[in-house]
Every structure is written in C-alpha cells, then in structure tokens.
mmCIF file of C-alpha atoms and ligand atoms in Angstrom:
data_model
loop_
_atom_site.group_PDB
_atom_site.id
_atom_site.type_symbol
_atom_site.label_atom_id
_atom_site.label_comp_id
_atom_site.label_asym_id
_atom_site.label_seq_id
_atom_site.Cartn_x
_atom_site.Cartn_y
_atom_site.Cartn_z
ATOM 1 C CA MET A 1 0.100 0.051 0.161
ATOM 2 C CA LYS A 2 1.311 3.800 -0.695
ATOM 3 C CA THR A 3 1.546 5.971 1.682
ATOM 4 C CA ASN A 4 -0.772 8.988 0.981
ATOM 5 C CA ILE A 5 1.180 12.600 1.464
ATOM 6 C CA ALA A 6 -0.519 15.785 1.393
ATOM 7 C CA VAL A 7 1.486 18.779 0.021
ATOM 8 C CA PHE A 8 0.220 21.724 1.233
ATOM 9 C CA PHE A 9 1.471 24.989 -0.968
ATOM 10 C CA GLY A 10 0.592 28.578 -1.949
ATOM 11 C CA GLY A 11 -1.054 30.422 1.262
ATOM 12 C CA ARG A 12 -1.876 33.717 2.243
ATOM 13 C CA SER A 13 1.806 35.226 2.381
ATOM 14 C CA VAL A 14 3.989 37.337 0.373
ATOM 15 C CA GLU A 15 6.124 34.205 -0.497
ATOM 16 C CA HIS A 16 2.759 32.354 -2.427
ATOM 17 C CA GLU A 17 4.720 31.986 -5.913
ATOM 18 C CA ILE A 18 8.033 30.787 -4.178
ATOM 19 C CA SER A 19 5.974 28.467 -2.230
ATOM 20 C CA VAL A 20 4.545 26.847 -5.501
ATOM 21 C CA ILE A 21 7.680 26.478 -7.099
ATOM 22 C CA SER A 22 9.266 24.655 -4.051
ATOM 23 C CA ALA A 23 5.852 22.698 -3.990
ATOM 24 C CA LEU A 24 6.121 21.542 -7.424
ATOM 25 C CA GLN A 25 9.842 20.511 -6.874
ATOM 26 C CA ALA A 26 9.029 18.690 -4.114
ATOM 27 C CA ILE A 27 6.053 16.865 -5.472
ATOM 28 C CA ASN A 28 8.288 16.025 -8.252
ATOM 29 C CA ALA A 29 10.741 14.322 -6.121
ATOM 30 C CA PHE A 30 8.761 11.845 -4.276
ATOM 31 C CA ASP A 31 9.365 8.246 -5.154
ATOM 32 C CA SER A 32 5.829 7.147 -6.758
ATOM 33 C CA ASP A 33 6.466 3.555 -6.048
ATOM 34 C CA LYS A 34 6.149 4.454 -2.543
ATOM 35 C CA TYR A 35 3.944 7.261 -2.374
ATOM 36 C CA GLU A 36 0.242 8.551 -3.734
ATOM 37 C CA VAL A 37 1.042 12.475 -3.659
ATOM 38 C CA VAL A 38 -2.071 14.642 -3.075
ATOM 39 C CA PRO A 39 -1.443 18.460 -4.348
ATOM 40 C CA ILE A 40 -3.106 20.996 -2.023
ATOM 41 C CA TYR A 41 -2.609 24.313 -3.093
ATOM 42 C CA ILE A 42 -4.342 26.947 -0.607
ATOM 43 C CA SER A 43 -5.165 30.275 -2.624
ATOM 44 C CA LYS A 44 -4.146 33.740 -1.702
ATOM 45 C CA GLN A 45 -8.011 33.978 0.198
ATOM 46 C CA GLY A 46 -7.160 30.978 1.963
ATOM 47 C CA ARG A 47 -9.416 28.575 0.066
ATOM 48 C CA TRP A 48 -7.984 24.565 -0.382
ATOM 49 C CA TYR A 49 -7.764 23.272 -3.870
ATOM 50 C CA THR A 50 -6.491 19.515 -5.280
ATOM 51 C CA GLY A 51 -6.493 18.320 -8.860
ATOM 52 C CA PRO A 52 -4.003 17.273 -11.384
ATOM 53 C CA GLU A 53 -4.027 20.856 -12.937
ATOM 54 C CA LEU A 54 -2.163 22.405 -10.259
ATOM 55 C CA LEU A 55 1.016 19.919 -11.076
ATOM 56 C CA ASP A 56 1.773 22.465 -14.208
ATOM 57 C CA LEU A 57 3.601 25.670 -13.251
ATOM 58 C CA LYS A 58 2.105 27.424 -16.335
ATOM 59 C CA ASN A 59 -1.199 27.143 -14.802
ATOM 60 C CA TYR A 60 -0.429 29.286 -12.223
ATOM 61 C CA LYS A 61 -0.441 32.213 -14.267
ATOM 62 C CA ASP A 62 -4.016 32.966 -14.460
ATOM 63 C CA LEU A 63 -5.271 31.651 -10.754
ATOM 64 C CA LYS A 64 -8.442 32.341 -11.470
ATOM 65 C CA ALA A 65 -8.831 29.737 -13.909
ATOM 66 C CA LEU A 66 -6.849 27.507 -12.167
ATOM 67 C CA THR A 67 -9.084 27.499 -9.232
ATOM 68 C CA HIS A 68 -12.118 27.382 -11.211
ATOM 69 C CA LYS A 69 -11.019 24.048 -12.723
ATOM 70 C CA ALA A 70 -9.398 22.415 -9.604
ATOM 71 C CA THR A 71 -11.384 21.057 -7.087
ATOM 72 C CA GLU A 72 -12.293 23.111 -3.508
ATOM 73 C CA VAL A 73 -11.431 20.916 -0.673
ATOM 74 C CA TYR A 74 -11.266 21.020 2.847
ATOM 75 C CA MET A 75 -10.611 19.082 6.349
ATOM 76 C CA ARG A 76 -12.716 18.628 9.130
ATOM 77 C CA PRO A 77 -10.653 20.723 12.544
ATOM 78 C CA GLU A 78 -11.580 17.325 14.185
ATOM 79 C CA TYR A 79 -8.803 15.210 15.936
ATOM 80 C CA GLY A 80 -8.353 11.890 14.177
ATOM 81 C CA ASP A 81 -10.238 12.474 11.034
ATOM 82 C CA PHE A 82 -7.711 12.298 8.255
ATOM 83 C CA ASN A 83 -10.160 12.668 4.946
ATOM 84 C CA LEU A 84 -9.682 15.416 2.534
ATOM 85 C CA TYR A 85 -13.206 16.187 1.809
ATOM 86 C CA LYS A 86 -14.714 17.844 -1.485
ATOM 87 C CA ALA A 87 -16.415 21.176 -0.654
ATOM 88 C CA ALA A 88 -20.196 21.674 -1.494
ATOM 89 C CA SER A 89 -20.375 23.860 -4.277
ATOM 90 C CA GLY A 90 -23.071 24.987 -7.129
ATOM 91 C CA GLY A 91 -25.288 25.784 -4.288
ATOM 92 C CA PHE A 92 -27.756 24.537 -1.574
ATOM 93 C CA PHE A 93 -28.873 21.318 -3.079
ATOM 94 C CA SER A 94 -24.967 19.764 -4.338
ATOM 95 C CA LYS A 95 -23.198 17.132 -3.002
ATOM 96 C CA GLY A 96 -20.741 18.375 -0.574
ATOM 97 C CA ASN A 97 -18.476 15.950 1.729
ATOM 98 C CA GLN A 98 -17.638 13.229 -0.526
ATOM 99 C CA VAL A 99 -13.769 12.000 0.314
ATOM 100 C CA VAL A 100 -11.602 13.063 -2.110
ATOM 101 C CA ALA A 101 -8.347 11.202 -0.457
ATOM 102 C CA GLU A 102 -7.667 9.871 2.980
ATOM 103 C CA LEU A 103 -4.493 10.971 3.858
ATOM 104 C CA HIS A 104 -1.698 9.356 5.888
ATOM 105 C CA ALA A 105 0.792 12.374 6.547
ATOM 106 C CA ALA A 106 1.456 16.269 4.930
ATOM 107 C CA VAL A 107 4.296 18.173 4.039
ATOM 108 C CA PRO A 108 3.525 21.926 4.283
ATOM 109 C CA VAL A 109 6.000 23.378 1.569
ATOM 110 C CA LEU A 110 4.833 26.836 2.581
ATOM 111 C CA HIS A 111 6.870 29.922 3.295
ATOM 112 C CA GLY A 112 6.085 33.217 5.116
ATOM 113 C CA THR A 113 3.699 34.582 7.347
ATOM 114 C CA ASN A 114 0.244 32.173 8.100
ATOM 115 C CA VAL A 115 1.766 29.113 7.063
ATOM 116 C CA GLU A 116 5.213 28.819 8.273
ATOM 117 C CA ASP A 117 4.833 30.855 11.490
ATOM 118 C CA GLY A 118 2.854 27.732 13.112
ATOM 119 C CA ILE A 119 -0.529 29.162 12.447
ATOM 120 C CA PHE A 120 -1.237 26.798 9.881
ATOM 121 C CA GLN A 121 1.044 23.805 11.800
ATOM 122 C CA GLY A 122 -1.732 24.543 14.248
ATOM 123 C CA VAL A 123 -4.159 23.227 12.355
ATOM 124 C CA LEU A 124 -2.720 20.085 11.426
ATOM 125 C CA GLU A 125 -1.757 19.395 15.546
ATOM 126 C CA THR A 126 -5.386 20.170 16.018
ATOM 127 C CA ILE A 127 -6.586 17.475 13.211
ATOM 128 C CA GLY A 128 -3.826 15.111 14.304
ATOM 129 C CA LEU A 129 -2.290 14.298 11.054
ATOM 130 C CA PRO A 130 1.186 13.582 10.963
ATOM 131 C CA PHE A 131 3.175 16.183 9.051
ATOM 132 C CA ALA A 132 6.696 17.210 8.217
ATOM 133 C CA GLY A 133 8.970 20.170 9.661
ATOM 134 C CA CYS A 134 8.494 22.280 12.923
ATOM 135 C CA ASN A 135 5.521 22.162 15.114
ATOM 136 C CA THR A 136 3.516 24.750 15.960
ATOM 137 C CA LEU A 137 5.516 26.322 18.607
ATOM 138 C CA SER A 138 9.068 25.875 17.272
ATOM 139 C CA SER A 139 7.412 27.352 13.906
ATOM 140 C CA ALA A 140 6.378 30.464 15.685
ATOM 141 C CA ASN A 141 9.444 31.144 17.448
ATOM 142 C CA GLY A 142 11.613 30.326 14.282
ATOM 143 C CA MET A 143 9.502 32.765 12.210
ATOM 144 C CA ASP A 144 9.518 35.695 14.627
ATOM 145 C CA LYS A 145 12.964 37.430 14.016
ATOM 146 C CA ILE A 146 12.719 39.333 17.876
ATOM 147 C CA THR A 147 11.799 36.007 19.862
ATOM 148 C CA MET A 148 14.123 34.240 18.035
ATOM 149 C CA LYS A 149 17.090 36.178 18.779
ATOM 150 C CA MET A 150 15.874 36.100 22.369
ATOM 151 C CA ILE A 151 15.905 32.321 22.495
ATOM 152 C CA LEU A 152 19.224 32.015 20.374
ATOM 153 C CA ARG A 153 20.758 34.744 22.605
ATOM 154 C CA ALA A 154 19.494 32.975 26.099
ATOM 155 C CA ASN A 155 21.329 29.774 24.686
ATOM 156 C CA GLY A 156 24.471 31.111 23.956
ATOM 157 C CA VAL A 157 23.549 31.372 20.203
ATOM 158 C CA PRO A 158 25.746 34.512 18.572
ATOM 159 C CA VAL A 159 23.395 37.113 17.353
ATOM 160 C CA VAL A 160 23.717 40.954 16.397
ATOM 161 C CA ASP A 161 22.532 43.177 18.926
ATOM 162 C CA TYR A 162 19.428 44.393 18.510
ATOM 163 C CA VAL A 163 16.346 46.733 19.812
ATOM 164 C CA TRP A 164 12.908 45.758 19.397
ATOM 165 C CA PHE A 165 9.783 47.453 19.779
ATOM 166 C CA THR A 166 5.649 47.432 18.523
ATOM 167 C CA ASP A 167 4.302 49.786 16.241
ATOM 168 C CA LYS A 168 2.486 51.240 19.277
ATOM 169 C CA GLN A 169 5.666 52.032 20.980
ATOM 170 C CA TRP A 170 6.899 53.904 18.123
ATOM 171 C CA PHE A 171 3.676 56.161 17.812
ATOM 172 C CA SER A 172 3.669 57.135 21.510
ATOM 173 C CA GLN A 173 7.454 57.137 22.595
ATOM 174 C CA ARG A 174 9.226 57.637 19.317
ATOM 175 C CA ASP A 175 12.318 59.891 20.597
ATOM 176 C CA ALA A 176 13.386 57.748 23.290
ATOM 177 C CA LEU A 177 13.173 54.711 20.908
ATOM 178 C CA VAL A 178 15.958 56.649 18.622
ATOM 179 C CA GLU A 179 17.482 57.863 21.370
ATOM 180 C CA LYS A 180 17.867 54.252 22.502
ATOM 181 C CA ILE A 181 18.646 53.117 19.208
ATOM 182 C CA GLU A 182 21.456 55.450 18.599
ATOM 183 C CA LYS A 183 23.286 54.778 22.145
ATOM 184 C CA GLU A 184 22.785 50.848 21.929
ATOM 185 C CA LEU A 185 23.482 50.358 18.289
ATOM 186 C CA GLY A 186 24.600 53.510 16.554
ATOM 187 C CA TYR A 187 24.522 53.504 12.982
ATOM 188 C CA PRO A 188 24.350 52.008 10.127
ATOM 189 C CA VAL A 189 21.438 49.653 11.141
ATOM 190 C CA ILE A 190 19.124 47.321 9.289
ATOM 191 C CA VAL A 191 15.443 47.617 10.293
ATOM 192 C CA LYS A 192 13.109 45.200 9.733
ATOM 193 C CA PRO A 193 9.313 43.922 10.336
ATOM 194 C CA ALA A 194 9.447 40.940 12.677
ATOM 195 C CA ASN A 195 7.553 38.652 10.854
ATOM 196 C CA LEU A 196 7.822 38.716 7.247
ATOM 197 C CA GLY A 197 10.432 37.322 4.324
ATOM 198 C CA SER A 198 11.983 37.616 1.097
ATOM 199 C CA SER A 199 13.405 41.084 2.632
ATOM 200 C CA VAL A 200 9.947 42.608 2.182
ATOM 201 C CA GLY A 201 9.769 45.836 4.143
ATOM 202 C CA ILE A 202 13.657 45.656 4.945
ATOM 203 C CA SER A 203 15.579 48.796 4.889
ATOM 204 C CA LYS A 204 18.934 50.025 5.895
ATOM 205 C CA ALA A 205 19.397 53.167 7.596
ATOM 206 C CA ALA A 206 23.200 55.314 8.185
ATOM 207 C CA ASP A 207 21.397 57.972 9.896
ATOM 208 C CA ARG A 208 18.809 59.559 11.971
ATOM 209 C CA ASP A 209 16.480 60.706 8.936
ATOM 210 C CA GLU A 210 16.771 57.349 6.971
ATOM 211 C CA LEU A 211 16.322 55.568 10.397
ATOM 212 C CA LEU A 212 12.637 57.374 10.660
ATOM 213 C CA LYS A 213 11.786 56.483 7.216
ATOM 214 C CA ALA A 214 12.848 52.767 7.362
ATOM 215 C CA ILE A 215 11.103 52.133 10.858
ATOM 216 C CA ASP A 216 7.880 54.073 9.112
ATOM 217 C CA ASN A 217 8.339 51.554 6.412
ATOM 218 C CA ALA A 218 8.555 48.588 8.468
ATOM 219 C CA GLU A 219 5.753 49.523 10.595
ATOM 220 C CA ARG A 220 3.429 49.113 7.472
ATOM 221 C CA PHE A 221 3.845 45.165 7.475
ATOM 222 C CA SER A 222 4.139 44.068 11.211
ATOM 223 C CA GLN A 223 3.154 45.242 14.738
ATOM 224 C CA ARG A 224 6.596 44.383 16.038
ATOM 225 C CA ILE A 225 9.679 45.705 14.844
ATOM 226 C CA ILE A 226 13.280 44.954 15.049
ATOM 227 C CA VAL A 227 16.220 47.363 14.465
ATOM 228 C CA GLU A 228 19.903 45.562 14.228
ATOM 229 C CA LYS A 229 23.389 46.426 14.367
ATOM 230 C CA MET A 230 24.282 46.067 10.661
ATOM 231 C CA VAL A 231 27.280 43.969 9.752
ATOM 232 C CA VAL A 232 28.895 46.169 7.208
ATOM 233 C CA LYS A 233 31.719 43.647 5.672
ATOM 234 C CA LEU A 234 29.191 41.143 5.531
ATOM 235 C CA LYS A 235 29.463 37.706 4.227
ATOM 236 C CA GLU A 236 26.139 35.513 3.754
ATOM 237 C CA ILE A 237 26.398 31.904 4.658
ATOM 238 C CA ASN A 238 23.594 29.573 4.602
ATOM 239 C CA CYS A 239 23.561 25.765 6.000
ATOM 240 C CA SER A 240 20.532 23.137 6.241
ATOM 241 C CA VAL A 241 19.745 21.212 8.968
ATOM 242 C CA LEU A 242 18.053 18.169 8.758
ATOM 243 C CA GLY A 243 16.472 15.855 11.712
ATOM 244 C CA GLU A 244 15.222 16.165 15.066
ATOM 245 C CA ALA A 245 16.219 18.688 17.397
ATOM 246 C CA ASP A 246 18.258 16.196 19.643
ATOM 247 C CA GLU A 247 19.703 14.539 16.447
ATOM 248 C CA CYS A 248 20.350 15.789 13.479
ATOM 249 C CA GLU A 249 22.851 17.078 10.981
ATOM 250 C CA ALA A 250 24.027 19.702 9.235
ATOM 251 C CA SER A 251 24.693 20.026 5.007
ATOM 252 C CA VAL A 252 27.702 21.715 3.209
ATOM 253 C CA CYS A 253 27.601 25.338 3.454
ATOM 254 C CA GLU A 254 26.723 27.894 0.593
ATOM 255 C CA GLU A 255 27.022 31.480 -0.226
ATOM 256 C CA PRO A 256 24.162 33.183 -1.516
ATOM 257 C CA VAL A 257 25.796 35.471 -4.256
ATOM 258 C CA LYS A 258 24.439 38.912 -3.267
ATOM 259 C CA THR A 259 23.899 41.937 -5.838
ATOM 260 C CA GLY A 260 23.287 45.268 -3.907
ATOM 261 C CA ASP A 261 22.954 45.729 -0.166
ATOM 262 C CA PHE A 262 21.419 42.823 0.691
ATOM 263 C CA LEU A 263 19.541 39.440 -1.286
ATOM 264 C CA SER A 264 16.511 41.081 -2.680
ATOM 265 C CA TYR A 265 13.402 39.027 -3.771
ATOM 266 C CA GLU A 266 14.893 38.690 -7.146
ATOM 267 C CA ASP A 267 18.087 37.977 -6.341
ATOM 268 C CA LYS A 268 16.904 35.305 -3.759
ATOM 269 C CA TYR A 269 14.166 33.271 -6.114
ATOM 270 C CA MET A 270 14.990 34.679 -9.694
ATOM 271 C CA GLY A 271 18.245 34.599 -10.292
ATOM 272 C CA GLY A 272 18.522 37.976 -10.801
ATOM 273 C CA SER A 273 16.330 37.781 -13.569
ATOM 274 C CA LYS A 274 12.747 37.258 -13.847
ATOM 275 C CA SER A 275 13.063 33.496 -15.083
ATOM 276 C CA ALA A 276 11.082 32.237 -12.093
ATOM 277 C CA LYS A 277 12.706 28.932 -12.347
ATOM 278 C CA GLY A 278 13.051 28.881 -8.521
ATOM 279 C CA MET A 279 15.817 28.804 -6.216
ATOM 280 C CA GLN A 280 17.854 26.328 -8.049
ATOM 281 C CA ALA A 281 18.293 29.165 -10.641
ATOM 282 C CA SER A 282 19.793 31.872 -8.085
ATOM 283 C CA GLU A 283 23.444 31.831 -8.158
ATOM 284 C CA ARG A 284 25.082 30.219 -5.273
ATOM 285 C CA ARG A 285 28.389 28.728 -4.629
ATOM 286 C CA ILE A 286 28.391 25.326 -3.011
ATOM 287 C CA PRO A 287 30.266 24.842 -1.124
ATOM 288 C CA ALA A 288 31.016 27.923 0.190
ATOM 289 C CA ASP A 289 34.778 28.924 -0.345
ATOM 290 C CA LEU A 290 35.764 28.766 3.592
ATOM 291 C CA PRO A 291 38.693 27.369 5.770
ATOM 292 C CA SER A 292 37.347 24.132 6.970
ATOM 293 C CA GLU A 293 37.551 25.382 10.708
ATOM 294 C CA VAL A 294 35.058 28.080 9.791
ATOM 295 C CA SER A 295 32.569 26.080 7.810
ATOM 296 C CA GLU A 296 32.681 23.563 11.076
ATOM 297 C CA ARG A 297 31.978 26.373 13.310
ATOM 298 C CA ILE A 298 29.056 27.591 11.079
ATOM 299 C CA ARG A 299 27.352 23.751 10.696
ATOM 300 C CA LYS A 300 28.059 23.537 14.604
ATOM 301 C CA MET A 301 26.173 26.816 15.341
ATOM 302 C CA ALA A 302 23.409 25.933 12.725
ATOM 303 C CA LYS A 303 22.613 22.747 14.386
ATOM 304 C CA GLU A 304 22.938 23.897 17.919
ATOM 305 C CA THR A 305 20.363 26.852 16.809
ATOM 306 C CA PHE A 306 18.328 23.665 15.509
ATOM 307 C CA ARG A 307 18.505 22.255 18.846
ATOM 308 C CA VAL A 308 17.452 25.185 20.824
ATOM 309 C CA LEU A 309 14.658 25.949 18.923
ATOM 310 C CA SER A 310 13.383 22.832 18.914
ATOM 311 C CA CYS A 311 13.195 21.914 15.131
ATOM 312 C CA HIS A 312 12.595 19.184 13.195
ATOM 313 C CA GLY A 313 12.597 18.250 9.310
ATOM 314 C CA VAL A 314 14.346 20.268 7.133
ATOM 315 C CA SER A 315 15.611 23.766 7.705
ATOM 316 C CA ARG A 316 18.060 26.316 6.868
ATOM 317 C CA ILE A 317 19.747 28.633 8.906
ATOM 318 C CA ASP A 318 21.311 32.195 7.656
ATOM 319 C CA VAL A 319 24.331 33.145 9.092
ATOM 320 C CA MET A 320 26.801 36.414 8.540
ATOM 321 C CA ILE A 321 30.148 36.336 8.750
ATOM 322 C CA ASP A 322 31.855 40.080 9.871
ATOM 323 C CA GLU A 323 34.937 39.969 7.727
ATOM 324 C CA ALA A 324 35.754 43.150 9.652
ATOM 325 C CA ASP A 325 36.822 40.824 12.871
ATOM 326 C CA GLY A 326 35.371 37.704 11.832
ATOM 327 C CA SER A 327 32.614 36.786 13.952
ATOM 328 C CA ILE A 328 29.823 34.640 13.075
ATOM 329 C CA TYR A 329 26.236 35.865 14.063
ATOM 330 C CA VAL A 330 23.046 33.511 13.283
ATOM 331 C CA ASN A 331 20.688 35.871 11.132
ATOM 332 C CA GLU A 332 17.864 33.841 10.621
ATOM 333 C CA ILE A 333 16.553 30.201 10.460
ATOM 334 C CA ASN A 334 13.439 29.235 7.834
ATOM 335 C CA THR A 335 11.642 26.591 8.832
ATOM 336 C CA ILE A 336 10.674 25.602 5.562
ATOM 337 C CA PRO A 337 13.060 26.635 3.407
ATOM 338 C CA GLY A 338 12.914 27.718 -0.283
ATOM 339 C CA SER A 339 13.173 23.811 -2.440
ATOM 340 C CA LEU A 340 13.347 22.420 1.240
ATOM 341 C CA SER A 341 16.994 23.040 0.623
ATOM 342 C CA PHE A 342 17.438 19.943 -1.433
ATOM 343 C CA TYR A 343 20.200 21.413 -3.405
ATOM 344 C CA LEU A 344 22.277 21.629 -0.210
ATOM 345 C CA TRP A 345 21.442 17.831 0.469
ATOM 346 C CA GLU A 346 22.242 16.414 -2.626
ATOM 347 C CA ALA A 347 25.610 18.469 -2.268
ATOM 348 C CA SER A 348 25.778 16.332 0.837
ATOM 349 C CA GLY A 349 25.101 12.890 -0.652
ATOM 350 C CA VAL A 350 20.891 12.914 0.130
ATOM 351 C CA LYS A 351 19.478 12.978 -2.744
ATOM 352 C CA PHE A 352 15.946 14.847 -2.999
ATOM 353 C CA PRO A 353 13.695 11.347 -3.343
ATOM 354 C CA GLN A 354 15.753 10.665 -0.344
ATOM 355 C CA LEU A 355 15.234 13.992 1.507
ATOM 356 C CA MET A 356 11.057 13.448 1.004
ATOM 357 C CA ASP A 357 11.636 9.763 2.331
ATOM 358 C CA ARG A 358 13.470 11.268 5.530
ATOM 359 C CA LEU A 359 10.932 14.033 6.099
ATOM 360 C CA VAL A 360 7.995 11.517 6.129
ATOM 361 C CA ALA A 361 9.604 9.185 8.231
ATOM 362 C CA LEU A 362 10.215 11.704 10.635
ATOM 363 C CA ALA A 363 6.782 13.044 10.789
ATOM 364 C CA LEU A 364 5.434 9.530 11.644
ATOM 365 C CA LYS A 365 7.875 8.628 14.244
ATOM 366 C CA ARG A 366 7.330 12.118 15.656
ATOM 367 C CA LYS A 367 3.649 11.110 15.801
ATOM 368 C CA ARG A 368 4.041 7.821 17.336
ATOM 369 C CA GLU A 369 6.187 9.075 20.121
ATOM 370 C CA ALA A 370 3.670 12.035 20.713
ATOM 371 C CA ASP A 371 1.047 9.319 21.036
ATOM 372 C CA ARG A 372 3.148 7.537 23.639
ATOM 373 C CA LYS A 373 2.863 10.525 26.023
ATOM 374 C CA THR A 374 0.504 10.188 29.098
ATOM 375 C CA PHE A 375 -2.409 12.826 29.211
ATOM 376 C CA THR A 376 -5.267 12.413 31.717
ATOM 377 C CA TYR A 377 -7.771 14.288 30.293
ATOM 378 C CA ASP A 378 -9.532 11.414 29.135
ATOM 379 C CA GLN A 379 -10.733 10.678 32.826
ATOM 380 C CA ASN A 380 -14.035 12.595 33.646
ATOM 381 C CA ILE A 381 -13.773 14.412 36.671
ATOM 382 C CA PHE A 382 -17.443 14.704 36.699
ATOM 383 C CA ALA A 383 -17.749 10.873 37.128
ATOM 384 C CA LEU A 384 -15.478 10.407 40.143
ATOM 385 C CA GLY A 385 -17.829 11.879 42.527
ATOM 386 C CA GLY A 386 -16.665 14.136 45.695
ATOM 387 C CA GLY A 387 -13.752 16.354 43.721
ATOM 388 C CA VAL A 388 -16.441 18.253 41.338
ATOM 389 C CA LYS A 389 -18.024 20.533 44.321
ATOM 390 C CA GLY A 390 -14.863 21.322 45.732
ATOM 391 C CA ALA A 391 -12.787 21.918 42.542
ATOM 392 C CA LYS A 392 -15.781 25.166 41.794
ATOM 393 C CA GLY A 393 -15.243 26.253 45.058
ATOM 394 C CA GLY A 394 -18.780 24.730 46.254
ATOM 395 C CA LYS A 395 -19.219 24.273 49.948
ATOM 396 C CA LYS A 396 -18.216 21.076 51.387
HETATM 397 N N1 ADP B 401 22.493 42.732 10.660
HETATM 398 C C1 ADP B 401 22.905 42.624 9.512
HETATM 399 N N2 ADP B 401 23.805 43.314 8.712
HETATM 400 C C2 ADP B 401 24.101 43.291 7.646
HETATM 401 N N3 ADP B 401 23.069 42.791 6.793
HETATM 402 C C3 ADP B 401 21.546 42.338 7.162
HETATM 403 C C4 ADP B 401 21.633 42.269 8.087
HETATM 404 N N4 ADP B 401 20.036 41.653 8.270
HETATM 405 C C5 ADP B 401 19.978 41.184 7.296
HETATM 406 N N5 ADP B 401 20.683 41.763 6.564
HETATM 407 C C6 ADP B 401 20.614 41.577 4.965
HETATM 408 O O1 ADP B 401 19.393 41.473 4.631
HETATM 409 C C7 ADP B 401 19.094 40.653 4.197
HETATM 410 C C8 ADP B 401 17.291 40.023 5.040
HETATM 411 O O2 ADP B 401 17.059 39.807 5.914
HETATM 412 P P1 ADP B 401 16.838 38.439 6.784
HETATM 413 O O3 ADP B 401 16.813 38.895 7.870
HETATM 414 O O4 ADP B 401 17.512 37.526 6.023
HETATM 415 O O5 ADP B 401 15.068 38.807 6.167
HETATM 416 P P2 ADP B 401 14.108 37.718 5.187
HETATM 417 O O6 ADP B 401 13.540 36.893 6.445
HETATM 418 O O7 ADP B 401 13.679 39.164 4.643
HETATM 419 O O8 ADP B 401 15.336 36.615 4.420
HETATM 420 C C9 ADP B 401 20.152 39.230 4.910
HETATM 421 O O9 ADP B 401 20.045 38.487 3.597
HETATM 422 C C10 ADP B 401 21.279 40.200 4.623
HETATM 423 O O10 ADP B 401 22.018 40.445 3.199
HETATM 424 MG MG1 MG B 402 17.117 36.129 5.153
#
C-alpha cells in the first residue's frame, strides 16, 4: 500500500509564488512507487484546492482559471479525521462531503507569514495528522525575528545586537526609541518587520533621517519591529539542518551570491532575472569557499540553532560573517526553506527523493512518540464523585 501524502502550498503569504515553485519541485521528487501525492494548493484567499491541474507551473499564470478548474477541498478540524473532503459547490442542493482522499501524512511546503509561522501547523496538530517539519511552537519561535533572537541569545548562540519595539510604542515614544537605538547600536542599522520574509519591508539606515523612514516603512508590514546593528563587511552563508532537535545533521555550507546591499526578492528567487526558475537558478556557491574550521563552526552553530529552537524536519540557518573581525552571527532560521534546501542536501550526499523519505519518516516517528506521552484528560472528573463541588469552590 502506498502512503498518501498531502503536499500543502501557496497560502496567504507574500511568499505564495515561491511556495508554488518549491512545492512542485518537492512533489516531483517523491518516489511514486511508495507515495501517492495529493497536491493541496491554498489560494491567496485561503481556500484549499486539489487536482492534476495544480501540477503544471504554467497554470499559475491565471489563478482564477486555475482555482475554477481545480476541486475545492477541506479538512474538518476534528482530531483523527484524516479525510480530505470535496467542498460543496453550486448551491444548497449540491453534494458536498465526498471524500477525495484519505491522508496518512502532510508535508507543508509553505513559506512566510500565516503558513510557516505555526498558524497552519496548529491546524494540522488539531487534526492530529502527522506532518513534516517544525511543530506549532518551533515554527512560531523561528519565524518571529525578535523571539528567535531572544531564544538564541539566551542559549549562547551569537546574534547581532538589536532593539525591538511595537508599532504602538513607535507612535507614542518615537524620541526615546531613537535615542535608545543610537545609544545601543549606533549607525548603520538594519530595520525589519519581525515576521515577514523575502526582504519585504527591510531597509538600511545610515543616519537618523533614514532611520525614521525605515521604521515608518517597516511599521506598515508588522506590529513588531526589530532594529539590528548592521554588519558592514558582510559575507552571508547558509547551512541546512535535517533531523530532530536531539539528533540532527548539517549540510554543506553555501554562499548565496549577492547584488546590492542585501539579497532582494529577485536575487533570491529569480536568479537576478525574471526567469522564475526558483531557488535552483539563483546563483550560489556550493560548497561555500571557506576555511574548513569556519565552515565547521557554522555547521555546529546551525545545529545548535536547530536544537535550541526545538526544530524538526529540514530547516535552513542563515549566518552572517563579519569580515572585519571574523565574528559569526546567526541571522535567521527558515523552518520551511525555499526548495526545501534540496540542493544543499544533494551536495551533501542526500538525493531529493531520499530527503522526502526522511521527512515523511520523521513526521511519522514524531506522531508515534507524541501518542506515547500520557495525558489525563480522558478521565471524567465529573464521574469520579466528590471532587467536583470542591473544584468549583462549592461548600463542603
Ligand atoms: N544585521 C544585518 N547586517 C547586515 N545585513 C543584514 C543584517 N540583517 C539582514 N541583512 C541583510 O538583509 C537580508 C534580509 O534579511 P533577513 O533577516 O534574512 O530577512 P528575510 O527574512 O527577509 O530573508 C539578509 O540576507 C542580509 O543580506
Ligand atoms: Mg533571509
């Protein structure tokens, strides 16, 4: 019997299109002798669709036509119901609730806010369907650039100095915050919304004027803002980690090639052009040209990041080398990396189909382990007698 895998992609995120590319790559990588892959596309409106038309990248040029042709589906938020249902369409008397597929596991290939940050993972955890990658907690911690840095710093993983605040604080105490930033960080700094990706809303500020503009810009995207000390002589290195928090391995390191001040959306995903070939096409040096002790340090740091954030599956950890003094800082973790970082694993001796095997096996293992933990809620306190009155503070 084949394992039925739902690959979720798209979603209400600025990285919607990137996710489509990553997901089609992943779907093609599954060994079709072992798996039945069910593509589930989440539209920009948040509706779910399945169907063979989702497998052709060309069809995404016209999203309206695509979702019209595909079959709208849903899952019930009920623990243990792993059925994918056809949504009722065409009015009151149409037939809904037909089971389209019975799923065994899910592989979310989703990037960005609402889908990589634990919000979507919470849906899967509610249903109890085994799924690949970080759980709700570690997804949320990994996505928020502020929370992530707090956790890393508290665990001795080096991160750049930063100041963070909310949009409301920015409106009410602008002067005090500017003073704090100038005192603690100085210039230049990098201003970021806490929870987006693909460099959206990020800008550099070399003086107070630019700082005000940069924060006003970042504030349009997020309620939480982080201002970081800028690494001026920057070399960026990425490293992927695969496994479980307590038992994981690091890939070879890559150096993404940058143009301009920092990697823009185009550099990252379009190879600097509009070719839309995905991460694979973007220019990168694999393995990165580094002294072996530096790449070893980075790989260790990547694994430590994965561990302290309690990650699972495949992540990519992006680090910054300050070439002025050789310091290395963790910049961020991507808990669902573009193209699932398959190109780093291929360069490390793990083929893409094997990567998908590993992700599914890890998902099933985590589920088995979770099921072994003891919960006590199946005991009915009301039926025990005696305890109920006292629990509600009633008279003895
Ligand atoms: N503290 C920093 N110093 C120098 N450059 C930075 C710093 N933080 C980010 N950058 C540059 O900005 C890019 C995007 O920032 P990052 O935090 O990775 O956001 P995203 O989630 O959008 O990828 C990085 O790849 C890097 O080039
Ligand atoms: Mg980044």
